[in-house]
Each structure stands twice: as C-alpha cells, then as structure tokens.
Short mmCIF file of C-alpha atoms and ligand atoms in Angstrom, two decimals:
data_model
loop_
_atom_site.label_atom_id
_atom_site.label_comp_id
_atom_site.label_asym_id
_atom_site.label_seq_id
_atom_site.Cartn_x
_atom_site.Cartn_y
_atom_site.Cartn_z
CA MET A 1 -77.07 -91.85 5.21
CA PRO A 2 -74.38 -90.57 7.60
CA ARG A 3 -73.60 -86.89 7.39
CA VAL A 4 -70.30 -85.94 5.78
CA ALA A 5 -67.96 -83.32 7.23
CA LEU A 6 -64.80 -81.83 5.78
CA ILE A 7 -62.28 -80.35 8.24
CA THR A 8 -59.40 -78.18 7.07
CA GLY A 9 -56.62 -78.04 9.67
CA VAL A 10 -57.49 -81.55 10.86
CA THR A 11 -53.92 -82.10 12.10
CA GLY A 12 -54.19 -79.10 14.46
CA GLN A 13 -55.45 -78.96 18.04
CA ASP A 14 -59.08 -78.19 17.20
CA GLY A 15 -59.09 -80.41 14.11
CA ALA A 16 -58.17 -83.41 16.23
CA TYR A 17 -60.83 -82.75 18.89
CA LEU A 18 -63.48 -81.96 16.28
CA ALA A 19 -62.72 -85.09 14.22
CA GLU A 20 -63.08 -87.19 17.36
CA PHE A 21 -66.32 -85.43 18.29
CA LEU A 22 -67.89 -85.86 14.83
CA LEU A 23 -66.84 -89.51 14.52
CA LYS A 24 -68.63 -90.17 17.83
CA LYS A 25 -71.71 -88.60 16.24
CA ASP A 26 -71.41 -91.08 13.33
CA TYR A 27 -70.28 -88.59 10.73
CA VAL A 28 -68.02 -89.58 7.89
CA VAL A 29 -65.09 -87.23 8.46
CA HIS A 30 -62.73 -86.05 5.74
CA GLY A 31 -59.68 -84.02 6.71
CA VAL A 32 -57.24 -81.88 4.77
CA LYS A 33 -53.60 -82.29 5.78
CA ARG A 34 -50.55 -80.53 4.38
CA ARG A 35 -47.60 -82.26 2.88
CA ALA A 36 -44.71 -82.02 5.31
CA SER A 37 -41.23 -83.50 5.26
CA LEU A 38 -41.90 -85.27 8.58
CA PHE A 39 -45.04 -87.05 9.77
CA ASN A 40 -47.47 -84.38 10.98
CA THR A 41 -50.43 -86.49 12.08
CA ASP A 42 -49.51 -87.14 15.74
CA ARG A 43 -52.74 -85.60 17.03
CA ILE A 44 -54.99 -87.78 14.87
CA ASP A 45 -53.02 -91.01 14.60
CA HIS A 46 -55.40 -92.68 17.07
CA LEU A 47 -58.21 -92.10 14.54
CA TYR A 48 -56.29 -93.50 11.55
CA GLN A 49 -58.02 -96.15 9.43
CA ASP A 50 -56.23 -98.40 6.98
CA PRO A 51 -56.99 -97.14 3.44
CA HIS A 52 -57.45 -100.79 2.39
CA LEU A 53 -60.57 -101.06 4.54
CA GLU A 54 -63.73 -100.92 2.48
CA GLN A 55 -65.87 -98.90 4.87
CA ARG A 56 -63.87 -96.00 6.21
CA ASN A 57 -65.31 -93.07 8.08
CA PHE A 58 -62.09 -91.09 8.56
CA ILE A 59 -60.33 -90.12 5.35
CA LEU A 60 -57.41 -87.74 4.82
CA HIS A 61 -56.61 -85.71 1.70
CA TYR A 62 -53.47 -83.78 0.90
CA GLY A 63 -54.28 -80.13 0.44
CA ASP A 64 -53.39 -76.55 1.24
CA LEU A 65 -55.47 -73.42 1.71
CA THR A 66 -53.15 -71.57 -0.67
CA ASP A 67 -54.10 -73.88 -3.55
CA ALA A 68 -57.55 -73.14 -4.99
CA THR A 69 -57.68 -75.95 -7.57
CA ASN A 70 -56.84 -78.50 -4.94
CA LEU A 71 -59.58 -77.20 -2.62
CA ILE A 72 -62.16 -77.30 -5.43
CA ARG A 73 -61.22 -80.89 -6.26
CA ILE A 74 -61.44 -82.02 -2.62
CA VAL A 75 -64.82 -80.32 -2.06
CA GLN A 76 -66.10 -81.85 -5.32
CA GLU A 77 -64.95 -85.35 -4.32
CA VAL A 78 -66.23 -85.15 -0.75
CA GLN A 79 -69.55 -83.31 -1.37
CA PRO A 80 -69.62 -82.32 2.32
CA ASP A 81 -72.74 -81.45 4.30
CA GLU A 82 -70.56 -79.37 6.61
CA ILE A 83 -67.17 -77.70 6.15
CA TYR A 84 -65.18 -76.62 9.20
CA ASN A 85 -62.46 -74.20 8.09
CA LEU A 86 -59.95 -74.55 10.91
CA ALA A 87 -56.76 -74.39 8.86
CA ALA A 88 -54.65 -71.30 9.48
CA GLN A 89 -51.22 -69.98 10.26
CA SER A 90 -52.52 -69.51 13.77
CA HIS A 91 -49.57 -68.03 15.67
CA VAL A 92 -49.94 -64.30 16.30
CA MET A 93 -46.21 -63.62 16.83
CA VAL A 94 -45.24 -65.64 13.73
CA SER A 95 -47.71 -63.58 11.69
CA PHE A 96 -45.50 -60.51 12.23
CA GLU A 97 -42.69 -62.43 10.54
CA THR A 98 -44.79 -64.03 7.78
CA PRO A 99 -47.55 -61.46 7.14
CA GLU A 100 -48.04 -62.21 3.46
CA TYR A 101 -48.22 -65.96 3.94
CA THR A 102 -50.60 -65.46 6.87
CA ALA A 103 -52.88 -63.30 4.70
CA ASN A 104 -52.73 -65.86 1.91
CA SER A 105 -53.70 -68.84 4.04
CA ASP A 106 -55.94 -67.22 6.67
CA ALA A 107 -57.74 -64.56 4.58
CA LEU A 108 -57.61 -65.74 0.98
CA GLY A 109 -57.76 -69.40 2.03
CA THR A 110 -61.21 -68.75 3.45
CA LEU A 111 -62.28 -67.03 0.24
CA ARG A 112 -60.99 -69.97 -1.82
CA LEU A 113 -63.10 -72.42 0.18
CA LEU A 114 -66.23 -70.28 -0.08
CA GLU A 115 -65.64 -69.94 -3.83
CA ALA A 116 -65.21 -73.71 -4.12
CA ILE A 117 -68.68 -74.14 -2.62
CA ARG A 118 -70.09 -71.51 -5.00
CA ILE A 119 -68.37 -72.80 -8.14
CA LEU A 120 -69.59 -76.33 -7.40
CA GLY A 121 -73.15 -75.12 -6.76
CA LEU A 122 -73.16 -76.49 -3.21
CA GLU A 123 -74.52 -73.36 -1.48
CA LYS A 124 -77.78 -75.07 -0.53
CA LYS A 125 -76.16 -78.32 0.61
CA THR A 126 -72.95 -77.33 2.38
CA ARG A 127 -72.89 -75.50 5.71
CA PHE A 128 -69.71 -73.55 6.48
CA TYR A 129 -67.98 -72.84 9.78
CA GLN A 130 -65.24 -70.20 9.90
CA ALA A 131 -62.71 -70.28 12.73
CA SER A 132 -62.85 -66.63 13.71
CA THR A 133 -61.08 -65.36 16.76
CA SER A 134 -61.11 -63.02 19.74
CA GLU A 135 -57.95 -61.52 18.18
CA LEU A 136 -60.44 -59.54 16.06
CA PHE A 137 -61.18 -57.49 19.20
CA GLY A 138 -57.44 -56.81 19.64
CA LYS A 139 -57.23 -53.40 21.29
CA VAL A 140 -60.53 -53.93 23.01
CA GLN A 141 -63.22 -51.29 22.63
CA GLU A 142 -65.38 -52.62 25.48
CA THR A 143 -65.19 -55.30 28.17
CA PRO A 144 -66.38 -58.00 28.12
CA GLN A 145 -66.38 -58.52 24.36
CA LYS A 146 -69.51 -59.78 22.68
CA GLU A 147 -70.83 -60.25 19.12
CA THR A 148 -71.54 -56.52 18.72
CA THR A 149 -68.19 -55.23 20.05
CA PRO A 150 -66.28 -53.30 17.34
CA PHE A 151 -63.16 -55.01 16.00
CA TYR A 152 -59.63 -53.57 16.28
CA PRO A 153 -57.10 -56.24 15.23
CA ARG A 154 -53.49 -55.77 16.32
CA SER A 155 -51.48 -58.21 14.18
CA PRO A 156 -51.22 -59.45 10.59
CA TYR A 157 -52.97 -62.58 11.88
CA GLY A 158 -55.83 -60.53 13.34
CA VAL A 159 -56.17 -58.49 10.15
CA ALA A 160 -56.19 -61.62 7.95
CA LYS A 161 -58.86 -63.15 10.18
CA LEU A 162 -60.86 -59.92 9.90
CA TYR A 163 -61.04 -60.40 6.13
CA ALA A 164 -62.06 -64.04 6.65
CA TYR A 165 -64.77 -62.96 9.10
CA TRP A 166 -66.30 -60.42 6.71
CA ILE A 167 -66.05 -62.56 3.58
CA THR A 168 -67.95 -65.28 5.46
CA VAL A 169 -70.65 -62.75 6.41
CA ASN A 170 -70.65 -61.46 2.82
CA TYR A 171 -71.23 -64.89 1.25
CA ARG A 172 -74.04 -65.49 3.74
CA GLU A 173 -75.72 -62.20 2.78
CA ALA A 174 -74.92 -62.21 -0.95
CA TYR A 175 -75.50 -65.86 -1.86
CA GLY A 176 -77.55 -67.24 1.02
CA PHE A 177 -74.77 -69.49 2.34
CA PHE A 178 -75.35 -71.20 5.68
CA ALA A 179 -72.08 -69.75 6.96
CA CYS A 180 -71.19 -68.97 10.59
CA ASN A 181 -68.30 -67.30 12.35
CA GLY A 182 -67.32 -68.76 15.69
CA ILE A 183 -65.50 -65.94 17.47
CA LEU A 184 -63.56 -68.18 19.78
CA PHE A 185 -61.49 -66.97 22.70
CA ASN A 186 -58.27 -68.80 23.55
CA HIS A 187 -58.71 -72.51 24.07
CA GLU A 188 -56.04 -74.91 25.11
CA SER A 189 -55.42 -78.58 25.90
CA PRO A 190 -52.63 -81.11 26.32
CA ILE A 191 -52.31 -81.16 22.51
CA ARG A 192 -51.99 -77.37 22.20
CA GLY A 193 -49.02 -76.31 20.03
CA GLU A 194 -45.91 -76.08 22.20
CA THR A 195 -45.18 -72.41 21.37
CA PHE A 196 -48.49 -70.99 22.60
CA VAL A 197 -48.03 -69.57 26.05
CA THR A 198 -50.10 -72.05 28.12
CA ARG A 199 -48.44 -75.14 26.68
CA LYS A 200 -45.04 -73.49 26.78
CA ILE A 201 -45.60 -72.93 30.50
CA THR A 202 -46.98 -76.38 31.40
CA ARG A 203 -44.28 -78.14 29.39
CA ALA A 204 -41.49 -76.06 30.94
CA MET A 205 -42.84 -76.39 34.49
CA ALA A 206 -43.02 -80.18 34.17
CA ARG A 207 -39.45 -80.31 32.87
CA ILE A 208 -38.23 -77.92 35.57
CA ALA A 209 -39.91 -80.08 38.23
CA LEU A 210 -37.95 -83.09 36.97
CA GLY A 211 -34.70 -81.19 36.72
CA LEU A 212 -34.63 -81.44 32.90
CA GLN A 213 -34.71 -77.66 32.39
CA ASP A 214 -33.52 -74.76 34.56
CA CYS A 215 -35.54 -71.76 33.52
CA LEU A 216 -38.57 -70.65 31.49
CA PHE A 217 -38.26 -67.49 29.38
CA LEU A 218 -41.47 -65.59 28.67
CA GLY A 219 -42.60 -62.25 27.23
CA ASN A 220 -45.44 -60.13 28.59
CA LEU A 221 -46.44 -61.58 31.97
CA ASP A 222 -49.27 -59.06 32.36
CA ALA A 223 -51.24 -60.16 29.26
CA ARG A 224 -54.68 -61.43 30.24
CA ARG A 225 -56.67 -64.06 28.41
CA ASP A 226 -59.99 -65.89 28.69
CA TRP A 227 -58.73 -69.49 28.49
CA GLY A 228 -61.04 -72.48 27.96
CA HIS A 229 -60.65 -76.14 26.99
CA ALA A 230 -60.53 -77.02 23.28
CA ARG A 231 -62.79 -80.05 23.79
CA ASP A 232 -65.58 -77.78 25.05
CA PHE A 233 -65.02 -75.28 22.26
CA VAL A 234 -65.28 -77.70 19.30
CA GLU A 235 -68.73 -78.71 20.52
CA ALA A 236 -69.78 -75.08 20.05
CA GLN A 237 -68.44 -75.17 16.47
CA TRP A 238 -70.72 -78.09 15.67
CA LEU A 239 -73.71 -76.58 17.49
CA MET A 240 -73.51 -73.43 15.32
CA LEU A 241 -74.02 -75.49 12.16
CA GLN A 242 -77.04 -77.30 13.65
CA GLN A 243 -79.13 -74.12 14.11
CA ASP A 244 -82.07 -73.15 11.90
CA GLU A 245 -80.42 -69.88 10.86
CA PRO A 246 -76.72 -69.08 10.33
CA GLU A 247 -75.35 -66.60 12.87
CA ASP A 248 -72.07 -65.61 14.48
CA PHE A 249 -71.28 -66.46 18.11
CA VAL A 250 -68.73 -65.51 20.75
CA ILE A 251 -67.42 -68.60 22.52
CA ALA A 252 -65.62 -67.91 25.80
CA THR A 253 -65.59 -68.84 29.47
CA GLY A 254 -66.21 -65.32 30.80
CA LYS A 255 -63.21 -65.61 33.17
CA GLN A 256 -59.82 -64.06 32.74
CA TYR A 257 -56.30 -64.79 34.05
CA SER A 258 -52.87 -63.27 33.44
CA VAL A 259 -49.86 -65.09 32.03
CA ARG A 260 -48.30 -64.67 35.50
CA GLN A 261 -51.29 -66.43 37.10
CA MET A 262 -51.00 -69.19 34.50
CA VAL A 263 -47.38 -69.76 35.59
CA GLU A 264 -48.35 -69.76 39.28
CA THR A 265 -51.20 -72.24 38.68
CA ALA A 266 -49.02 -74.63 36.67
CA ALA A 267 -46.26 -74.45 39.29
CA ALA A 268 -48.77 -75.04 42.10
CA GLU A 269 -49.96 -78.21 40.35
CA LEU A 270 -46.41 -79.50 40.79
CA GLY A 271 -46.18 -78.40 44.41
CA ILE A 272 -43.98 -75.40 43.59
CA THR A 273 -44.75 -72.02 45.18
CA LEU A 274 -43.29 -68.97 43.50
CA HIS A 275 -42.77 -65.34 44.35
CA TRP A 276 -42.03 -62.55 41.90
CA GLN A 277 -39.27 -59.94 42.06
CA GLY A 278 -38.52 -56.93 39.88
CA GLU A 279 -40.58 -55.25 37.21
CA GLY A 280 -41.05 -55.34 33.44
CA ALA A 281 -38.23 -57.05 31.59
CA ASP A 282 -36.38 -57.48 34.92
CA GLU A 283 -39.14 -59.44 36.61
CA VAL A 284 -38.21 -62.95 37.71
CA GLY A 285 -40.09 -65.86 39.28
CA ILE A 286 -38.26 -67.44 42.23
CA VAL A 287 -39.06 -70.74 43.99
CA ASP A 288 -40.39 -70.10 47.49
CA SER A 289 -40.98 -73.64 48.57
CA ILE A 290 -41.47 -77.16 47.23
CA GLY A 291 -44.39 -78.99 48.74
CA GLN A 292 -46.42 -82.10 48.10
CA SER A 293 -47.69 -82.02 44.53
CA HIS A 294 -51.43 -81.80 44.16
CA LEU A 295 -50.96 -84.21 41.24
CA SER A 296 -49.99 -87.05 43.54
CA ASN A 297 -53.64 -87.33 44.54
CA VAL A 298 -54.94 -87.46 41.00
CA THR A 299 -53.99 -90.82 39.49
CA GLY A 300 -52.21 -93.97 40.49
CA HIS A 301 -49.63 -93.29 37.86
CA LEU A 302 -48.76 -89.94 39.30
CA ILE A 303 -48.61 -91.25 42.83
CA LYS A 304 -46.06 -93.66 41.41
CA THR A 305 -44.36 -90.77 39.74
CA ASN A 306 -43.91 -89.12 43.10
CA ASP A 307 -43.02 -92.30 44.97
CA GLN A 308 -40.27 -93.02 42.49
CA GLY A 309 -38.77 -89.75 43.43
CA PRO A 310 -37.99 -87.63 40.36
CA MET A 311 -40.17 -84.77 41.54
CA THR A 312 -38.20 -84.53 44.78
CA ASN A 313 -35.00 -85.36 43.01
CA ALA A 314 -32.03 -83.27 44.15
CA SER A 315 -31.67 -82.13 40.52
CA GLY A 316 -35.17 -80.60 40.63
CA PRO A 317 -35.77 -76.95 41.56
CA GLN A 318 -34.56 -75.68 44.92
CA PRO A 319 -35.97 -72.83 47.05
CA GLY A 320 -34.37 -69.56 45.96
CA GLN A 321 -33.85 -70.78 42.38
CA MET A 322 -34.88 -68.40 39.59
CA ILE A 323 -37.07 -70.48 37.28
CA VAL A 324 -38.92 -67.79 35.29
CA ARG A 325 -37.32 -64.86 33.47
CA VAL A 326 -38.50 -62.33 30.93
CA ASP A 327 -36.98 -62.28 27.44
CA ARG A 328 -37.88 -59.24 25.33
CA ARG A 329 -37.74 -61.45 22.22
CA TYR A 330 -41.22 -62.61 23.12
CA TYR A 331 -42.66 -59.09 23.28
CA ARG A 332 -44.94 -58.41 20.32
CA PRO A 333 -44.70 -55.33 18.06
CA ALA A 334 -48.33 -54.59 18.98
CA GLU A 335 -49.83 -56.47 21.91
CA VAL A 336 -53.36 -57.55 22.76
CA ASP A 337 -53.28 -56.79 26.47
CA THR A 338 -56.59 -58.18 27.57
CA LEU A 339 -59.38 -60.40 26.25
CA LEU A 340 -62.51 -61.38 28.12
CA GLY A 341 -65.54 -62.82 26.35
CA ASP A 342 -69.24 -62.69 27.08
CA PRO A 343 -70.73 -66.03 25.98
CA THR A 344 -74.35 -65.10 26.82
CA LYS A 345 -75.63 -65.51 23.25
CA ALA A 346 -74.05 -68.96 22.93
CA ARG A 347 -75.57 -70.00 26.25
CA GLN A 348 -79.03 -68.75 25.33
CA GLN A 349 -79.21 -69.85 21.69
CA LEU A 350 -76.89 -72.85 21.48
CA GLY A 351 -77.36 -74.09 25.04
CA TRP A 352 -73.53 -74.13 25.21
CA GLU A 353 -71.60 -73.87 28.48
CA PRO A 354 -67.90 -74.44 29.13
CA LYS A 355 -67.46 -77.50 31.34
CA VAL A 356 -63.78 -77.39 32.24
CA THR A 357 -62.48 -74.76 34.68
CA PHE A 358 -59.15 -72.96 34.30
CA ARG A 359 -57.65 -74.93 37.18
CA GLU A 360 -58.82 -78.26 35.69
CA LEU A 361 -57.44 -77.27 32.29
CA VAL A 362 -54.03 -76.39 33.70
CA GLY A 363 -54.04 -79.59 35.79
CA GLU A 364 -54.75 -81.74 32.75
CA MET A 365 -52.04 -80.02 30.71
CA VAL A 366 -49.42 -80.26 33.46
CA ARG A 367 -50.22 -83.95 34.02
CA ALA A 368 -49.77 -84.75 30.34
CA ASP A 369 -46.53 -82.76 30.10
CA LEU A 370 -45.18 -84.36 33.25
CA GLU A 371 -45.80 -87.77 31.74
CA ALA A 372 -44.06 -86.75 28.50
CA ALA A 373 -41.11 -85.33 30.42
CA ARG A 374 -40.82 -88.53 32.47
CA ARG A 375 -40.87 -90.55 29.28
CA ASP A 376 -38.03 -88.43 27.86
CA GLU A 377 -36.09 -88.83 31.09
CA LEU A 378 -36.51 -92.63 31.04
CA VAL A 379 -35.55 -92.90 27.38
CA LYS A 380 -32.38 -90.92 28.02
CA MET A 381 -31.56 -92.89 31.17
CA HIS A 382 -31.60 -96.06 29.10
CA GLY A 383 -29.21 -94.63 26.54
CA TYR A 384 -31.70 -93.82 23.78
CA GLN A 385 -32.23 -90.51 22.05
CA ALA A 386 -35.13 -88.31 23.13
CA PHE A 387 -35.96 -85.34 20.98
CA ASP A 388 -35.18 -81.99 22.55
CA TYR A 389 -37.45 -79.58 20.74
CA HIS A 390 -36.73 -75.87 21.05
CA GLU A 391 -38.69 -72.81 20.00
P1 LIG B 1 -53.36 -75.11 15.13
O1 LIG B 1 -53.18 -76.16 16.17
O2 LIG B 1 -52.24 -74.19 14.81
O3 LIG B 1 -53.80 -75.87 13.78
C1 LIG B 1 -53.84 -75.21 12.55
C2 LIG B 1 -54.07 -76.24 11.47
O4 LIG B 1 -54.07 -75.57 10.20
C3 LIG B 1 -53.00 -77.33 11.38
O5 LIG B 1 -53.61 -78.53 11.00
C4 LIG B 1 -52.12 -76.82 10.25
O6 LIG B 1 -51.39 -77.83 9.60
C5 LIG B 1 -53.18 -76.25 9.33
N1 LIG B 1 -52.67 -75.31 8.34
C6 LIG B 1 -51.91 -74.21 8.53
N2 LIG B 1 -51.70 -73.59 7.37
C7 LIG B 1 -52.33 -74.30 6.42
C8 LIG B 1 -52.47 -74.18 5.02
N3 LIG B 1 -51.90 -73.17 4.34
N4 LIG B 1 -53.20 -75.10 4.35
C9 LIG B 1 -53.77 -76.13 5.01
N5 LIG B 1 -53.66 -76.31 6.33
C10 LIG B 1 -52.96 -75.40 7.03
O7 LIG B 1 -54.62 -74.20 15.47
P2 LIG B 1 -55.87 -74.51 16.44
O8 LIG B 1 -55.54 -74.02 17.80
O9 LIG B 1 -56.32 -75.91 16.23
O10 LIG B 1 -56.94 -73.49 15.85
C11 LIG B 1 -57.83 -73.88 14.80
C12 LIG B 1 -58.36 -72.63 14.11
O11 LIG B 1 -59.03 -71.81 15.05
C13 LIG B 1 -57.28 -71.75 13.49
O12 LIG B 1 -57.84 -71.18 12.31
C14 LIG B 1 -57.06 -70.66 14.51
O13 LIG B 1 -56.59 -69.48 13.89
C15 LIG B 1 -58.46 -70.51 15.08
N6 LIG B 1 -58.55 -70.08 16.48
C16 LIG B 1 -57.87 -70.73 17.43
C17 LIG B 1 -58.03 -70.34 18.75
C18 LIG B 1 -57.30 -71.06 19.86
O14 LIG B 1 -57.22 -70.47 20.95
N7 LIG B 1 -56.83 -72.27 19.67
C19 LIG B 1 -58.91 -69.29 19.08
C20 LIG B 1 -59.60 -68.67 18.05
C21 LIG B 1 -59.43 -69.08 16.75
P3 LIG B 1 -50.00 -78.39 10.19
O15 LIG B 1 -50.38 -79.34 11.29
O16 LIG B 1 -49.39 -79.05 9.02
O17 LIG B 1 -49.24 -77.20 10.68
N1 LIG B 2 -46.66 -67.47 22.65
C1 LIG B 2 -46.18 -66.78 23.69
N2 LIG B 2 -44.93 -67.07 24.15
N3 LIG B 2 -46.95 -65.83 24.27
C2 LIG B 2 -46.45 -65.17 25.35
C3 LIG B 2 -45.19 -65.44 25.86
C4 LIG B 2 -44.38 -66.43 25.24
O1 LIG B 2 -43.26 -66.71 25.63
N4 LIG B 2 -45.01 -64.65 26.94
C5 LIG B 2 -46.10 -63.91 27.10
N5 LIG B 2 -46.99 -64.23 26.12
C6 LIG B 2 -48.28 -63.57 25.92
C7 LIG B 2 -48.51 -63.06 24.51
O2 LIG B 2 -47.85 -61.80 24.31
C8 LIG B 2 -50.03 -62.96 24.49
O3 LIG B 2 -50.45 -61.73 25.05
C9 LIG B 2 -50.48 -64.09 25.42
O4 LIG B 2 -49.30 -64.52 26.13
C10 LIG B 2 -51.09 -65.29 24.70
O5 LIG B 2 -50.21 -65.68 23.66
P1 LIG B 2 -50.46 -67.02 22.82
O6 LIG B 2 -50.59 -68.18 23.73
O7 LIG B 2 -49.39 -67.07 21.77
O8 LIG B 2 -51.90 -66.81 22.19
P2 LIG B 2 -52.57 -65.56 21.46
O9 LIG B 2 -53.60 -65.01 22.40
O10 LIG B 2 -51.58 -64.63 20.91
O11 LIG B 2 -53.28 -66.27 20.22
C11 LIG B 2 -54.02 -67.48 20.40
O12 LIG B 2 -55.35 -67.19 20.71
C12 LIG B 2 -56.10 -66.49 19.68
C13 LIG B 2 -57.50 -66.24 20.21
O13 LIG B 2 -57.50 -65.13 21.04
C14 LIG B 2 -53.90 -68.28 19.09
O14 LIG B 2 -54.46 -69.55 19.29
C15 LIG B 2 -54.66 -67.61 17.96
O15 LIG B 2 -54.69 -68.49 16.83
C16 LIG B 2 -56.09 -67.35 18.43
O16 LIG B 2 -56.83 -66.72 17.40
#
C-alpha cells in the first residue's frame, strides 16, 4: 500500500516542492487549498490529475485552517500516514497588519489539526510535521541559533508560530503524538512569493535589466538572513517524519548574507555592477557598469536572450542610474536584524545537507524572473495584455 500524505498549504512554495518530492517517492498526496476568487494553483498545476481518472495519486480538497469542522472531515476522509502543516499567513510584515487573523490561522490552525488527529483517534497512525520558523529566534539570544537557543519572537507572526511550536511539543508529550517541529531558516526559489525580499529583488533586477522597470524600493538593507533553497528544505521535512523518535530540528545553511549583498548578487548575475551611496533611508544603489551577463553562459536560451539584445537595449539601465532606493514603508515595527542557523543536529541525525549555494539559488531565481520578464515584454510587443502585478 502506498503511504498517504496530507499537505496543508499545498499551493504555497513549500507545498509545491513537497508534493513533487512525495509523489516521486510514490506517496498518494492530498492537499488542502483555499477557495479564492481567482485560480490559485499555479505552483502545482503541473501535478494536476483529472478527477475523472480512476487511480489518482494527487488529490486536492477545499479547506481552511480557520475551519475546524472542515479539517476534521478532511483528515477523516484521507486517513493520512503523515500530515505536513505548511499552511500559514506567512508574511512577517503583513502579520503586523492582520495580527488576529495570523494568530487564528498560524497558531490556532495548528491546534485544530492536532485536535482533528486526537478526536479521530489517529495519534498512533498519523505523524505530524509543523512548519516552525527561525522567526522564533527573533531578537537572537545567541549566534548561531540552534535547537536549544531561547526564543524571542518579534512579530505577531513569530508569536503565533511560537504557540504552534509549543502546542506541537505539548501534544507529543501529553498524548504521545509523533509530532516534529522543523525550525526552518529562510528558504527561497523561483516560485517564492513575489513580496518576500529575495524574489522581490530578483524579479525587479530582471525587469530593470530589460528596461521594464526603473527602480527597486526596499526597506532595511542591513538585515541578514541564512538563505537556502526550498527544494533542499522540503527533503528535511520528510526526513524528520522518517526517524524512529519525534524530535525538533533546525534546518539552515549556516551561511549568512545581507539584503544589500542579495541585491549585489542578483545584479551581478545580470552583468550589472552597483555601488552604494548615502546612509539609512537615504542610501541608494547606483549602476557602476554594465558588463557581459554571467547568465549568457548558462543556457542556450539565455545566450539567445542576450544575442537578441534586450539586455543591452538602450532602454535598459545606464551607468550612473539610481536603480535601488530605500522606502521607509518597508521598515518593520520590530525588526529581526540577523538570523544564522546551526544545522549540526540535522546533519548528524538526519544526514541532511543543503545542496544549493546562495549564488546558485540567486542565479536560478534571476534566470526564471528574466524569462518571465521577457515573456511579458514579448506579449506586450505583440499588442496583448501582460499583467503588471504590484505590491
Ligand atoms: P507560502 O508560499 O506563503 O504558502 C503558504 C500556504 O498556506 C499557501 O498555500 C496558502 O494558500 C496557505 N494558507 C494561508 N493561510 C491559510 C489558511 N487560513 N488556511 C489554509 N491555507 C492557508 O509559504 P511557504 O514559504 O511555502 O512556507 C510554508 C510554511 O513554512 C509556512 O507555514 C511558513 O510560515 C513556514 N516557513 C517558511 C519559511 C520560508 O522561508 N519559506 C521558513 C520557515 C517557516 P494561498 O496559496 O491560497 O495563499
Ligand atoms: N519583504 C521585504 N520587502 N523584506 C524586506 C524589504 C522589502 O522590501 N526590504 C528589506 N527587507 C528585509 C526585512 O525587513 C527582513 O529583515 C528581511 O528583508 C527578510 O524579509 P522577508 O523576505 O519578508 O522574510 P522574513 O525573514 O521576514 O520571513 C520569511 O522567513 C521566515 C523564516 O525566517 C518568511 O518566509 C517567514 O514565513 C519565515 O518564517
């Protein structure tokens, strides 16, 4: 019998990578998606199976973490061997604007799922993964952060996730659940949400390189994060549920970069060298020089991209042009200045190692965003409408 997994948040970045990963391992994968007024399954459309097929191994259910009866019904129908609770209002800045909703979905949502397992008497059958976060460390109490580092969350999101962390530990200790917290540091990919800083940067840099956008507005350029690739990180989620005993693990790369370095790396991928002027809210990033893009060596398609000219197009950025500026709107009421994880326990007990380097991650993201920007440019050139999404 194939193993059965239930993923909440299957339409998100991690949900999509995890669904793909588990399907390759011959799981039957069920996913919970929210009702939305527009299609919201872009990230998993390549996995879609016609509901008329008799033997399906990828099945979606409408559901919401704020609706307990719905969660109980789905868990009862699916009878999962493993639940991956990835669903969350996952944007830290947005959590300052929607603190109650964030607590409802991220904190109480986790409780509702654990209760569903308990009410249905599935504690011995169903293993539970909770998407915990390095945001728990917030105002960091030691560096690097590991499983024993005290928590100090700095946002409604972090506080909601703190509840979810402890309720997961509590159900493990009180009822013998096989429940694990993955304390994951930031992980990104070409399908990262467009308003998280890495994707915001790679998307903007690609558009600036093609002359589709003039300037990128950011908040705190000094913030430092430990950024890995989402594909690597979902493997760790699965590994945690395959252990003999349930435990909590930090998942991180152990390397740290600033937002400013992220901008420089993305720009460099496109052959753009920057220098910085000014300080704080007055700091700006100015084009120094435009050289041969490193991307031109990567794939045939991108060589073509360069040969066709748009990257050296006169409408692209020029030396001396200001392409990065600070906008205080993106400053957070309480900031997490620095996060750096120590993944030693994961390496020793799970045999997990990150495979993708920061530079490779940024390269992959820039390539994908360059392709998307070129597609938009082509569509517009031929008189059709391309969607201009804004934050
Ligand atoms: P994401 O791209 O924002 O995806 C979140 C998913 O949750 C989406 O499918 C979203 O649905 C769904 N969702 C949100 N609210 C929901 C609700 N009330 N009921 C049901 N579904 C809901 O996030 P991600 O980057 O994949 O992260 C996955 C999980 O890991 C999240 O819990 C996040 O907090 C946590 N985490 C992420 C990172 C990271 O760096 N990526 C690090 C540590 C922890 P829609 O598609 O309809 O919006
Ligand atoms: N989003 C955003 N937009 N962040 C900016 C900007 C901007 O314009 N400018 C600077 N930053 C800074 C933020 O202040 C923060 O310090 C850092 O860039 C990273 O911001 P995000 O990419 O939004 O991620 P995050 O670290 O706040 O949260 C992500 O990682 C957590 C794990 O540490 C999310 O994925 C969370 O769900 C996750 O738990």
